[in-house]
Amino acid sequence: MTITATTEATTSTTPPTTAATPTGGTAAAGPALGGLPEVPCPRELSTCDARQLTRVFFERLRNLEEGTREYQYVRGTLIEMNVSLVNFVARPFRDRPGGPENEDIVQVGIIGLIKAIDRYDPERNTQFTTLAVPYITGEIKRHFRDTTWAVRVPRRLQEQRLLLARATEELTSETDHAPTPAELATHLGLTEDEVREGLVAANGYSSQSLDAPQQAEAGAGGTPANGQPARSLAETVGDLDPALAAVEDRQALAPLLAGLDERSTRILELRFGQEMTQAEIGEEVGLSQMHVSRLLARTLENLREELLHD
């Protein structure tokens, strides 16, 4: 499609009666739009035509009052004509790990395009793309920074993650081994604590399901090398074992139990080892149930006091 743009208002004495809006509708074109070409499908323009018409529309935009219908039409057409620029800038981000859907990236890029249009000054005699590309790129990067982290971390650590990734790649190619925190600190001029903090924060960028099988246990095609089903991450995550505390208590209690008399030891064994009732213990050792109860209470109280005292 080839469109010839004329900037002189005197060239066209009869302005177009209708002009396409960015949303596909029509808007009345007043006298202020005289000399502007009618662009029925702004998004379908070639790159050359879009670049040429962008200059023309910017020249007219600077002379229009903000908020008027004519201003909205010219500004909206500028946005529509340069959506292809957003698609071009967004292309490298579409396959980024953890990134949003393609349409989301384009929408975010259009926000950057709108900001560039509102800030562009044709009098500076620079190409619009010179301003628009950094704005679009910055808006997309900001979107990734603010929305794609699985765990929110300070911006300082987000930026440090990128520095550490580049430094790791450079040092790995130079030394043929993964760099240590000390080597990364020397390379980046940081302290080891700062490097370790950045490495820990980098783990928050993406998350993995606890039900996902471990890749290290799976062979080619996800089949485990030993023929057994690969364990999930949840099955390998450690947890507190309540029995560990009992081990320490048993070790501390052992010498105290060794110092008890034979009858008290026998009663404790029958009560807690064989889980007999006090009445059954009384029949076993020849004592009344009441006497067994008093002996148990006194023995346990003495053990408790000695254990806490130690």
PDB file of C-alpha atoms in Angstrom:
ATOM      1  CA  MET A   1       0.000   0.000   0.000  1.00  0.00           C
ATOM      2  CA  THR A   2       1.382   3.397  -1.015  1.00  0.00           C
ATOM      3  CA  ILE A   3       0.007   6.602   0.388  1.00  0.00           C
ATOM      4  CA  THR A   4       1.157  10.043  -0.614  1.00  0.00           C
ATOM      5  CA  ALA A   5       1.113  12.482   2.284  1.00  0.00           C
ATOM      6  CA  THR A   6       0.855  16.252   1.814  1.00  0.00           C
ATOM      7  CA  THR A   7       1.613  18.578   4.683  1.00  0.00           C
ATOM      8  CA  GLU A   8       0.412  21.820   3.117  1.00  0.00           C
ATOM      9  CA  ALA A   9      -3.127  22.683   4.063  1.00  0.00           C
ATOM     10  CA  THR A  10      -3.607  24.516   0.781  1.00  0.00           C
ATOM     11  CA  THR A  11      -3.173  21.314  -1.234  1.00  0.00           C
ATOM     12  CA  SER A  12      -6.464  19.901  -0.071  1.00  0.00           C
ATOM     13  CA  THR A  13      -9.282  22.397   0.069  1.00  0.00           C
ATOM     14  CA  THR A  14     -11.873  19.747   0.837  1.00  0.00           C
ATOM     15  CA  PRO A  15     -10.972  17.713   3.899  1.00  0.00           C
ATOM     16  CA  PRO A  16     -12.142  14.109   4.141  1.00  0.00           C
ATOM     17  CA  THR A  17     -15.517  13.774   5.758  1.00  0.00           C
ATOM     18  CA  THR A  18     -14.654  10.671   7.749  1.00  0.00           C
ATOM     19  CA  ALA A  19     -11.489   9.072   9.001  1.00  0.00           C
ATOM     20  CA  ALA A  20     -10.823   5.726  10.608  1.00  0.00           C
ATOM     21  CA  THR A  21     -10.266   5.678  14.324  1.00  0.00           C
ATOM     22  CA  PRO A  22      -7.820   3.348  16.048  1.00  0.00           C
ATOM     23  CA  THR A  23     -10.637   1.167  17.232  1.00  0.00           C
ATOM     24  CA  GLY A  24     -11.999   0.627  13.770  1.00  0.00           C
ATOM     25  CA  GLY A  25     -14.864   3.117  13.954  1.00  0.00           C
ATOM     26  CA  THR A  26     -15.114   6.507  12.292  1.00  0.00           C
ATOM     27  CA  ALA A  27     -14.685   9.999  13.581  1.00  0.00           C
ATOM     28  CA  ALA A  28     -15.634  13.225  11.877  1.00  0.00           C
ATOM     29  CA  ALA A  29     -12.609  15.021  10.514  1.00  0.00           C
ATOM     30  CA  GLY A  30     -12.925  18.728  11.087  1.00  0.00           C
ATOM     31  CA  PRO A  31     -11.195  21.563   9.272  1.00  0.00           C
ATOM     32  CA  ALA A  32      -8.117  21.120  11.448  1.00  0.00           C
ATOM     33  CA  LEU A  33      -7.434  17.824   9.616  1.00  0.00           C
ATOM     34  CA  GLY A  34      -7.328  19.371   6.167  1.00  0.00           C
ATOM     35  CA  GLY A  35      -4.292  18.115   4.259  1.00  0.00           C
ATOM     36  CA  LEU A  36      -3.970  14.862   6.190  1.00  0.00           C
ATOM     37  CA  PRO A  37      -4.386  11.675   4.166  1.00  0.00           C
ATOM     38  CA  GLU A  38      -7.153   9.280   5.070  1.00  0.00           C
ATOM     39  CA  VAL A  39      -5.729   6.080   6.574  1.00  0.00           C
ATOM     40  CA  PRO A  40      -8.468   3.447   6.654  1.00  0.00           C
ATOM     41  CA  CYS A  41      -6.245   0.601   8.010  1.00  0.00           C
ATOM     42  CA  PRO A  42      -3.236   2.086   9.876  1.00  0.00           C
ATOM     43  CA  ARG A  43      -1.937  -1.295  11.068  1.00  0.00           C
ATOM     44  CA  GLU A  44      -1.662  -2.586   7.498  1.00  0.00           C
ATOM     45  CA  LEU A  45       0.733   0.113   6.321  1.00  0.00           C
ATOM     46  CA  SER A  46       4.185  -0.879   5.159  1.00  0.00           C
ATOM     47  CA  THR A  47       7.146   0.180   7.260  1.00  0.00           C
ATOM     48  CA  CYS A  48       8.161   2.847   4.747  1.00  0.00           C
ATOM     49  CA  ASP A  49       4.653   4.328   4.531  1.00  0.00           C
ATOM     50  CA  ALA A  50       4.219   4.239   8.310  1.00  0.00           C
ATOM     51  CA  ARG A  51       7.506   6.085   8.815  1.00  0.00           C
ATOM     52  CA  GLN A  52       6.572   8.750   6.272  1.00  0.00           C
ATOM     53  CA  LEU A  53       3.046   9.243   7.597  1.00  0.00           C
ATOM     54  CA  THR A  54       4.297   9.327  11.194  1.00  0.00           C
ATOM     55  CA  ARG A  55       6.273  12.491  10.418  1.00  0.00           C
ATOM     56  CA  VAL A  56       3.237  14.043   8.786  1.00  0.00           C
ATOM     57  CA  PHE A  57       0.873  13.260  11.641  1.00  0.00           C
ATOM     58  CA  PHE A  58       3.361  14.466  14.262  1.00  0.00           C
ATOM     59  CA  GLU A  59       3.618  17.812  12.481  1.00  0.00           C
ATOM     60  CA  ARG A  60      -0.146  18.156  12.658  1.00  0.00           C
ATOM     61  CA  LEU A  61      -0.387  16.849  16.245  1.00  0.00           C
ATOM     62  CA  ARG A  62       1.779  19.678  17.587  1.00  0.00           C
ATOM     63  CA  ASN A  63      -0.716  22.250  16.241  1.00  0.00           C
ATOM     64  CA  LEU A  64      -3.834  20.642  17.697  1.00  0.00           C
ATOM     65  CA  GLU A  65      -5.322  21.288  21.089  1.00  0.00           C
ATOM     66  CA  GLU A  66      -5.135  18.328  23.428  1.00  0.00           C
ATOM     67  CA  GLY A  67      -8.485  16.743  24.169  1.00  0.00           C
ATOM     68  CA  THR A  68     -10.178  17.718  20.923  1.00  0.00           C
ATOM     69  CA  ARG A  69     -11.630  15.161  18.539  1.00  0.00           C
ATOM     70  CA  GLU A  70      -9.032  16.017  15.930  1.00  0.00           C
ATOM     71  CA  TYR A  71      -6.222  15.562  18.451  1.00  0.00           C
ATOM     72  CA  GLN A  72      -7.569  12.160  19.487  1.00  0.00           C
ATOM     73  CA  TYR A  73      -7.845  11.034  15.879  1.00  0.00           C
ATOM     74  CA  VAL A  74      -4.281  12.035  14.977  1.00  0.00           C
ATOM     75  CA  ARG A  75      -2.831  10.560  18.177  1.00  0.00           C
ATOM     76  CA  GLY A  76      -4.813   7.328  17.797  1.00  0.00           C
ATOM     77  CA  THR A  77      -3.716   6.929  14.189  1.00  0.00           C
ATOM     78  CA  LEU A  78      -0.090   7.425  15.215  1.00  0.00           C
ATOM     79  CA  ILE A  79      -0.475   4.607  17.726  1.00  0.00           C
ATOM     80  CA  GLU A  80      -2.064   2.273  15.208  1.00  0.00           C
ATOM     81  CA  MET A  81       0.537   3.008  12.526  1.00  0.00           C
ATOM     82  CA  ASN A  82       3.410   2.101  14.863  1.00  0.00           C
ATOM     83  CA  VAL A  83       2.075  -1.118  16.374  1.00  0.00           C
ATOM     84  CA  SER A  84       4.380  -2.967  13.963  1.00  0.00           C
ATOM     85  CA  LEU A  85       7.293  -1.292  15.772  1.00  0.00           C
ATOM     86  CA  VAL A  86       5.999  -2.744  19.043  1.00  0.00           C
ATOM     87  CA  ASN A  87       5.796  -6.212  17.468  1.00  0.00           C
ATOM     88  CA  PHE A  88       9.387  -5.870  16.289  1.00  0.00           C
ATOM     89  CA  VAL A  89      10.707  -4.831  19.701  1.00  0.00           C
ATOM     90  CA  ALA A  90       8.652  -7.451  21.562  1.00  0.00           C
ATOM     91  CA  ARG A  91       9.798 -10.351  19.382  1.00  0.00           C
ATOM     92  CA  PRO A  92      12.925 -11.286  21.441  1.00  0.00           C
ATOM     93  CA  PHE A  93      10.887 -11.338  24.659  1.00  0.00           C
ATOM     94  CA  ARG A  94       8.208 -13.758  23.509  1.00  0.00           C
ATOM     95  CA  ASP A  95      10.214 -16.927  24.212  1.00  0.00           C
ATOM     96  CA  ARG A  96      11.651 -15.657  27.463  1.00  0.00           C
ATOM     97  CA  PRO A  97      11.333 -18.249  30.292  1.00  0.00           C
ATOM     98  CA  GLY A  98       8.623 -17.337  32.721  1.00  0.00           C
ATOM     99  CA  GLY A  99       7.284 -14.649  30.396  1.00  0.00           C
ATOM    100  CA  PRO A 100       3.618 -13.849  29.761  1.00  0.00           C
ATOM    101  CA  GLU A 101       1.650 -14.640  26.651  1.00  0.00           C
ATOM    102  CA  ASN A 102       2.592 -12.890  23.405  1.00  0.00           C
ATOM    103  CA  GLU A 103      -0.482 -10.664  23.415  1.00  0.00           C
ATOM    104  CA  ASP A 104       0.352  -9.457  26.928  1.00  0.00           C
ATOM    105  CA  ILE A 105       3.830  -8.375  25.831  1.00  0.00           C
ATOM    106  CA  VAL A 106       2.423  -6.457  22.856  1.00  0.00           C
ATOM    107  CA  GLN A 107      -0.103  -4.666  25.059  1.00  0.00           C
ATOM    108  CA  VAL A 108       2.632  -3.666  27.487  1.00  0.00           C
ATOM    109  CA  GLY A 109       4.779  -2.492  24.588  1.00  0.00           C
ATOM    110  CA  ILE A 110       1.923  -0.313  23.306  1.00  0.00           C
ATOM    111  CA  ILE A 111       1.936   1.483  26.651  1.00  0.00           C
ATOM    112  CA  GLY A 112       5.581   2.363  26.019  1.00  0.00           C
ATOM    113  CA  LEU A 113       4.674   3.466  22.488  1.00  0.00           C
ATOM    114  CA  ILE A 114       1.980   5.818  23.815  1.00  0.00           C
ATOM    115  CA  LYS A 115       4.432   7.348  26.278  1.00  0.00           C
ATOM    116  CA  ALA A 116       6.921   7.918  23.453  1.00  0.00           C
ATOM    117  CA  ILE A 117       4.260   9.572  21.278  1.00  0.00           C
ATOM    118  CA  ASP A 118       3.292  11.928  24.099  1.00  0.00           C
ATOM    119  CA  ARG A 119       6.930  12.919  24.671  1.00  0.00           C
ATOM    120  CA  TYR A 120       8.221  13.129  21.093  1.00  0.00           C
ATOM    121  CA  ASP A 121       9.192  16.576  19.814  1.00  0.00           C
ATOM    122  CA  PRO A 122       9.528  16.819  15.994  1.00  0.00           C
ATOM    123  CA  GLU A 123      11.540  20.048  16.341  1.00  0.00           C
ATOM    124  CA  ARG A 124      14.519  18.082  17.653  1.00  0.00           C
ATOM    125  CA  ASN A 125      14.908  16.628  14.159  1.00  0.00           C
ATOM    126  CA  THR A 126      15.351  13.032  15.366  1.00  0.00           C
ATOM    127  CA  GLN A 127      13.669   9.884  14.149  1.00  0.00           C
ATOM    128  CA  PHE A 128      10.662   8.817  16.192  1.00  0.00           C
ATOM    129  CA  THR A 129      12.024   5.280  16.445  1.00  0.00           C
ATOM    130  CA  THR A 130      15.081   6.634  18.253  1.00  0.00           C
ATOM    131  CA  LEU A 131      12.825   7.593  21.142  1.00  0.00           C
ATOM    132  CA  ALA A 132      10.154   4.913  20.804  1.00  0.00           C
ATOM    133  CA  VAL A 133      12.359   1.791  20.886  1.00  0.00           C
ATOM    134  CA  PRO A 134      13.890   2.526  24.339  1.00  0.00           C
ATOM    135  CA  TYR A 135      10.465   3.417  25.725  1.00  0.00           C
ATOM    136  CA  ILE A 136       8.891   0.196  24.423  1.00  0.00           C
ATOM    137  CA  THR A 137      11.820  -1.943  25.551  1.00  0.00           C
ATOM    138  CA  GLY A 138      11.864  -0.332  28.983  1.00  0.00           C
ATOM    139  CA  GLU A 139       8.146  -0.866  29.494  1.00  0.00           C
ATOM    140  CA  ILE A 140       8.419  -4.560  28.584  1.00  0.00           C
ATOM    141  CA  LYS A 141      11.423  -5.072  30.864  1.00  0.00           C
ATOM    142  CA  ARG A 142       9.607  -3.310  33.677  1.00  0.00           C
ATOM    143  CA  HIS A 143       6.662  -5.638  33.157  1.00  0.00           C
ATOM    144  CA  PHE A 144       8.925  -8.680  33.435  1.00  0.00           C
ATOM    145  CA  ARG A 145      10.575  -7.235  36.514  1.00  0.00           C
ATOM    146  CA  ASP A 146       7.323  -6.470  38.308  1.00  0.00           C
ATOM    147  CA  THR A 147       5.097  -9.406  37.347  1.00  0.00           C
ATOM    148  CA  THR A 148       7.090 -12.490  36.336  1.00  0.00           C
ATOM    149  CA  TRP A 149       9.049 -13.160  39.528  1.00  0.00           C
ATOM    150  CA  ALA A 150       7.580 -16.052  41.501  1.00  0.00           C
ATOM    151  CA  VAL A 151       8.746 -14.321  44.690  1.00  0.00           C
ATOM    152  CA  ARG A 152       8.980 -10.554  44.956  1.00  0.00           C
ATOM    153  CA  VAL A 153      12.491  -9.412  45.790  1.00  0.00           C
ATOM    154  CA  PRO A 154      13.917  -5.866  45.930  1.00  0.00           C
ATOM    155  CA  ARG A 155      14.737  -4.254  42.610  1.00  0.00           C
ATOM    156  CA  ARG A 156      18.404  -4.103  43.591  1.00  0.00           C
ATOM    157  CA  LEU A 157      18.517  -7.895  43.796  1.00  0.00           C
ATOM    158  CA  GLN A 158      16.562  -8.282  40.554  1.00  0.00           C
ATOM    159  CA  GLU A 159      19.173  -6.215  38.715  1.00  0.00           C
ATOM    160  CA  GLN A 160      21.969  -8.038  40.521  1.00  0.00           C
ATOM    161  CA  ARG A 161      20.608 -11.329  39.203  1.00  0.00           C
ATOM    162  CA  LEU A 162      21.263 -10.165  35.636  1.00  0.00           C
ATOM    163  CA  LEU A 163      24.800  -9.048  36.527  1.00  0.00           C
ATOM    164  CA  LEU A 164      25.532 -12.394  38.159  1.00  0.00           C
ATOM    165  CA  ALA A 165      24.152 -14.294  35.163  1.00  0.00           C
ATOM    166  CA  ARG A 166      26.415 -12.396  32.745  1.00  0.00           C
ATOM    167  CA  ALA A 167      29.433 -12.713  35.032  1.00  0.00           C
ATOM    168  CA  THR A 168      28.826 -16.446  35.461  1.00  0.00           C
ATOM    169  CA  GLU A 169      28.692 -16.931  31.681  1.00  0.00           C
ATOM    170  CA  GLU A 170      31.882 -14.915  31.133  1.00  0.00           C
ATOM    171  CA  LEU A 171      33.880 -16.640  33.869  1.00  0.00           C
ATOM    172  CA  THR A 172      32.665 -20.088  32.840  1.00  0.00           C
ATOM    173  CA  SER A 173      33.898 -19.532  29.280  1.00  0.00           C
ATOM    174  CA  GLU A 174      37.263 -18.303  30.604  1.00  0.00           C
ATOM    175  CA  THR A 175      37.923 -20.899  33.305  1.00  0.00           C
ATOM    176  CA  ASP A 176      35.902 -23.910  32.041  1.00  0.00           C
ATOM    177  CA  HIS A 177      34.241 -24.322  35.441  1.00  0.00           C
ATOM    178  CA  ALA A 178      31.379 -22.741  37.339  1.00  0.00           C
ATOM    179  CA  PRO A 179      32.695 -19.689  39.190  1.00  0.00           C
ATOM    180  CA  THR A 180      32.711 -19.602  42.974  1.00  0.00           C
ATOM    181  CA  PRO A 181      31.105 -16.743  44.928  1.00  0.00           C
ATOM    182  CA  ALA A 182      34.594 -15.413  45.625  1.00  0.00           C
ATOM    183  CA  GLU A 183      35.439 -15.316  41.904  1.00  0.00           C
ATOM    184  CA  LEU A 184      32.140 -13.613  41.097  1.00  0.00           C
ATOM    185  CA  ALA A 185      32.742 -11.060  43.854  1.00  0.00           C
ATOM    186  CA  THR A 186      36.201 -10.233  42.477  1.00  0.00           C
ATOM    187  CA  HIS A 187      34.900  -9.989  38.917  1.00  0.00           C
ATOM    188  CA  LEU A 188      32.000  -7.675  39.837  1.00  0.00           C
ATOM    189  CA  GLY A 189      33.704  -5.696  42.571  1.00  0.00           C
ATOM    190  CA  LEU A 190      31.223  -6.887  45.211  1.00  0.00           C
ATOM    191  CA  THR A 191      31.590  -8.586  48.562  1.00  0.00           C
ATOM    192  CA  GLU A 192      31.012 -12.314  48.868  1.00  0.00           C
ATOM    193  CA  ASP A 193      27.998 -11.686  51.087  1.00  0.00           C
ATOM    194  CA  GLU A 194      26.428  -9.516  48.363  1.00  0.00           C
ATOM    195  CA  VAL A 195      27.066 -12.218  45.765  1.00  0.00           C
ATOM    196  CA  ARG A 196      25.547 -14.920  47.958  1.00  0.00           C
ATOM    197  CA  GLU A 197      22.533 -12.705  48.624  1.00  0.00           C
ATOM    198  CA  GLY A 198      22.058 -12.219  44.882  1.00  0.00           C
ATOM    199  CA  LEU A 199      22.388 -15.953  44.177  1.00  0.00           C
ATOM    200  CA  VAL A 200      19.770 -16.772  46.792  1.00  0.00           C
ATOM    201  CA  ALA A 201      17.429 -14.079  45.452  1.00  0.00           C
ATOM    202  CA  ALA A 202      17.801 -15.440  41.906  1.00  0.00           C
ATOM    203  CA  ASN A 203      16.085 -18.640  43.047  1.00  0.00           C
ATOM    204  CA  GLY A 204      12.911 -16.613  43.464  1.00  0.00           C
ATOM    205  CA  TYR A 205      12.576 -15.840  39.741  1.00  0.00           C
ATOM    206  CA  SER A 206      10.811 -19.062  38.832  1.00  0.00           C
ATOM    207  CA  SER A 207       9.037 -21.777  40.786  1.00  0.00           C
ATOM    208  CA  GLN A 208       8.550 -25.500  40.285  1.00  0.00           C
ATOM    209  CA  SER A 209       5.680 -27.727  41.262  1.00  0.00           C
ATOM    210  CA  LEU A 210       6.334 -30.013  44.224  1.00  0.00           C
ATOM    211  CA  ASP A 211       4.751 -32.811  42.191  1.00  0.00           C
ATOM    212  CA  ALA A 212       7.234 -32.434  39.308  1.00  0.00           C
ATOM    213  CA  PRO A 213       9.631 -35.400  38.939  1.00  0.00           C
ATOM    214  CA  GLN A 214      13.286 -34.692  39.576  1.00  0.00           C
ATOM    215  CA  GLN A 215      15.197 -34.210  36.339  1.00  0.00           C
ATOM    216  CA  ALA A 216      18.388 -35.678  37.805  1.00  0.00           C
ATOM    217  CA  GLU A 217      16.689 -39.046  38.331  1.00  0.00           C
ATOM    218  CA  ALA A 218      15.151 -39.165  34.864  1.00  0.00           C
ATOM    219  CA  GLY A 219      17.023 -40.341  31.817  1.00  0.00           C
ATOM    220  CA  ALA A 220      16.388 -39.602  28.156  1.00  0.00           C
ATOM    221  CA  GLY A 221      12.754 -38.828  27.470  1.00  0.00           C
ATOM    222  CA  GLY A 222      12.032 -38.516  31.184  1.00  0.00           C
ATOM    223  CA  THR A 223      12.418 -42.275  31.816  1.00  0.00           C
ATOM    224  CA  PRO A 224      14.314 -43.059  35.048  1.00  0.00           C
ATOM    225  CA  ALA A 225      17.639 -44.775  34.480  1.00  0.00           C
ATOM    226  CA  ASN A 226      16.980 -47.465  37.122  1.00  0.00           C
ATOM    227  CA  GLY A 227      13.544 -48.335  35.772  1.00  0.00           C
ATOM    228  CA  GLN A 228      11.770 -46.996  38.864  1.00  0.00           C
ATOM    229  CA  PRO A 229       9.366 -44.041  38.687  1.00  0.00           C
ATOM    230  CA  ALA A 230      11.118 -40.734  39.270  1.00  0.00           C
ATOM    231  CA  ARG A 231      10.437 -39.279  42.691  1.00  0.00           C
ATOM    232  CA  SER A 232       8.674 -35.956  42.948  1.00  0.00           C
ATOM    233  CA  LEU A 233      10.335 -32.971  44.538  1.00  0.00           C
ATOM    234  CA  ALA A 234       7.973 -33.210  47.512  1.00  0.00           C
ATOM    235  CA  GLU A 235       9.250 -36.730  48.230  1.00  0.00           C
ATOM    236  CA  THR A 236      12.825 -35.489  48.561  1.00  0.00           C
ATOM    237  CA  VAL A 237      12.193 -32.380  50.661  1.00  0.00           C
ATOM    238  CA  GLY A 238      13.325 -32.910  54.230  1.00  0.00           C
ATOM    239  CA  ASP A 239      11.057 -32.340  57.207  1.00  0.00           C
ATOM    240  CA  LEU A 240      11.424 -32.252  60.968  1.00  0.00           C
ATOM    241  CA  ASP A 241      11.311 -35.725  62.515  1.00  0.00           C
ATOM    242  CA  PRO A 242       9.682 -35.593  65.964  1.00  0.00           C
ATOM    243  CA  ALA A 243      11.511 -38.794  66.900  1.00  0.00           C
ATOM    244  CA  LEU A 244      14.840 -36.937  66.785  1.00  0.00           C
ATOM    245  CA  ALA A 245      13.951 -35.007  69.942  1.00  0.00           C
ATOM    246  CA  ALA A 246      13.084 -38.303  71.640  1.00  0.00           C
ATOM    247  CA  VAL A 247      16.588 -39.623  70.914  1.00  0.00           C
ATOM    248  CA  GLU A 248      18.155 -36.826  72.946  1.00  0.00           C
ATOM    249  CA  ASP A 249      15.668 -37.346  75.769  1.00  0.00           C
ATOM    250  CA  ARG A 250      16.395 -41.081  75.891  1.00  0.00           C
ATOM    251  CA  GLN A 251      20.132 -40.504  76.062  1.00  0.00           C
ATOM    252  CA  ALA A 252      19.703 -38.034  78.925  1.00  0.00           C
ATOM    253  CA  LEU A 253      17.242 -40.327  80.737  1.00  0.00           C
ATOM    254  CA  ALA A 254      19.287 -43.541  80.468  1.00  0.00           C
ATOM    255  CA  PRO A 255      21.681 -42.898  83.422  1.00  0.00           C
ATOM    256  CA  LEU A 256      18.750 -41.787  85.595  1.00  0.00           C
ATOM    257  CA  LEU A 257      16.847 -45.009  84.890  1.00  0.00           C
ATOM    258  CA  ALA A 258      19.964 -47.028  85.718  1.00  0.00           C
ATOM    259  CA  GLY A 259      19.966 -45.526  89.214  1.00  0.00           C
ATOM    260  CA  LEU A 260      16.417 -46.690  90.088  1.00  0.00           C
ATOM    261  CA  ASP A 261      15.721 -49.636  92.391  1.00  0.00           C
ATOM    262  CA  GLU A 262      14.570 -52.928  90.898  1.00  0.00           C
ATOM    263  CA  ARG A 263      10.879 -52.517  91.853  1.00  0.00           C
ATOM    264  CA  SER A 264      10.576 -49.031  90.352  1.00  0.00           C
ATOM    265  CA  THR A 265      12.324 -50.182  87.175  1.00  0.00           C
ATOM    266  CA  ARG A 266       9.960 -53.164  86.895  1.00  0.00           C
ATOM    267  CA  ILE A 267       6.873 -50.978  87.339  1.00  0.00           C
ATOM    268  CA  LEU A 268       8.050 -48.503  84.665  1.00  0.00           C
ATOM    269  CA  GLU A 269       8.766 -51.367  82.260  1.00  0.00           C
ATOM    270  CA  LEU A 270       5.314 -52.887  82.772  1.00  0.00           C
ATOM    271  CA  ARG A 271       3.557 -49.497  82.478  1.00  0.00           C
ATOM    272  CA  PHE A 272       5.359 -47.979  79.474  1.00  0.00           C
ATOM    273  CA  GLY A 273       6.999 -51.014  77.875  1.00  0.00           C
ATOM    274  CA  GLN A 274       4.097 -53.457  77.980  1.00  0.00           C
ATOM    275  CA  GLU A 275       1.366 -50.769  78.386  1.00  0.00           C
ATOM    276  CA  MET A 276      -0.315 -52.551  81.294  1.00  0.00           C
ATOM    277  CA  THR A 277      -2.864 -50.833  83.521  1.00  0.00           C
ATOM    278  CA  GLN A 278      -2.105 -49.995  87.135  1.00  0.00           C
ATOM    279  CA  ALA A 279      -4.418 -52.782  88.290  1.00  0.00           C
ATOM    280  CA  GLU A 280      -2.623 -55.312  86.083  1.00  0.00           C
ATOM    281  CA  ILE A 281       0.753 -54.094  87.331  1.00  0.00           C
ATOM    282  CA  GLY A 282      -0.453 -54.492  90.952  1.00  0.00           C
ATOM    283  CA  GLU A 283      -1.416 -58.122  90.296  1.00  0.00           C
ATOM    284  CA  GLU A 284       1.975 -58.720  88.626  1.00  0.00           C
ATOM    285  CA  VAL A 285       4.152 -57.310  91.445  1.00  0.00           C
ATOM    286  CA  GLY A 286       1.820 -58.072  94.364  1.00  0.00           C
ATOM    287  CA  LEU A 287       0.758 -54.534  95.225  1.00  0.00           C
ATOM    288  CA  SER A 288      -2.531 -52.698  95.311  1.00  0.00           C
ATOM    289  CA  GLN A 289      -3.552 -50.451  92.418  1.00  0.00           C
ATOM    290  CA  MET A 290      -3.401 -47.425  94.730  1.00  0.00           C
ATOM    291  CA  HIS A 291       0.139 -48.306  95.845  1.00  0.00           C
ATOM    292  CA  VAL A 292       1.243 -48.720  92.225  1.00  0.00           C
ATOM    293  CA  SER A 293      -0.239 -45.319  91.373  1.00  0.00           C
ATOM    294  CA  ARG A 294       1.690 -43.613  94.192  1.00  0.00           C
ATOM    295  CA  LEU A 295       4.954 -45.343  93.213  1.00  0.00           C
ATOM    296  CA  LEU A 296       4.546 -44.340  89.552  1.00  0.00           C
ATOM    297  CA  ALA A 297       3.771 -40.720  90.404  1.00  0.00           C
ATOM    298  CA  ARG A 298       6.733 -40.449  92.793  1.00  0.00           C
ATOM    299  CA  THR A 299       9.173 -42.154  90.409  1.00  0.00           C
ATOM    300  CA  LEU A 300       8.136 -39.991  87.433  1.00  0.00           C
ATOM    301  CA  GLU A 301       8.311 -36.809  89.504  1.00  0.00           C
ATOM    302  CA  ASN A 302      11.862 -37.638  90.647  1.00  0.00           C
ATOM    303  CA  LEU A 303      12.953 -38.447  87.093  1.00  0.00           C
ATOM    304  CA  ARG A 304      11.422 -35.218  85.811  1.00  0.00           C
ATOM    305  CA  GLU A 305      13.184 -33.083  88.405  1.00  0.00           C
ATOM    306  CA  GLU A 306      16.571 -34.720  87.834  1.00  0.00           C
ATOM    307  CA  LEU A 307      16.215 -34.501  84.048  1.00  0.00           C
ATOM    308  CA  LEU A 308      15.304 -30.794  84.118  1.00  0.00           C
ATOM    309  CA  HIS A 309      18.015 -30.097  86.666  1.00  0.00           C
ATOM    310  CA  ASP A 310      20.678 -31.692  84.419  1.00  0.00           C
TER     311      ASP A 310
END
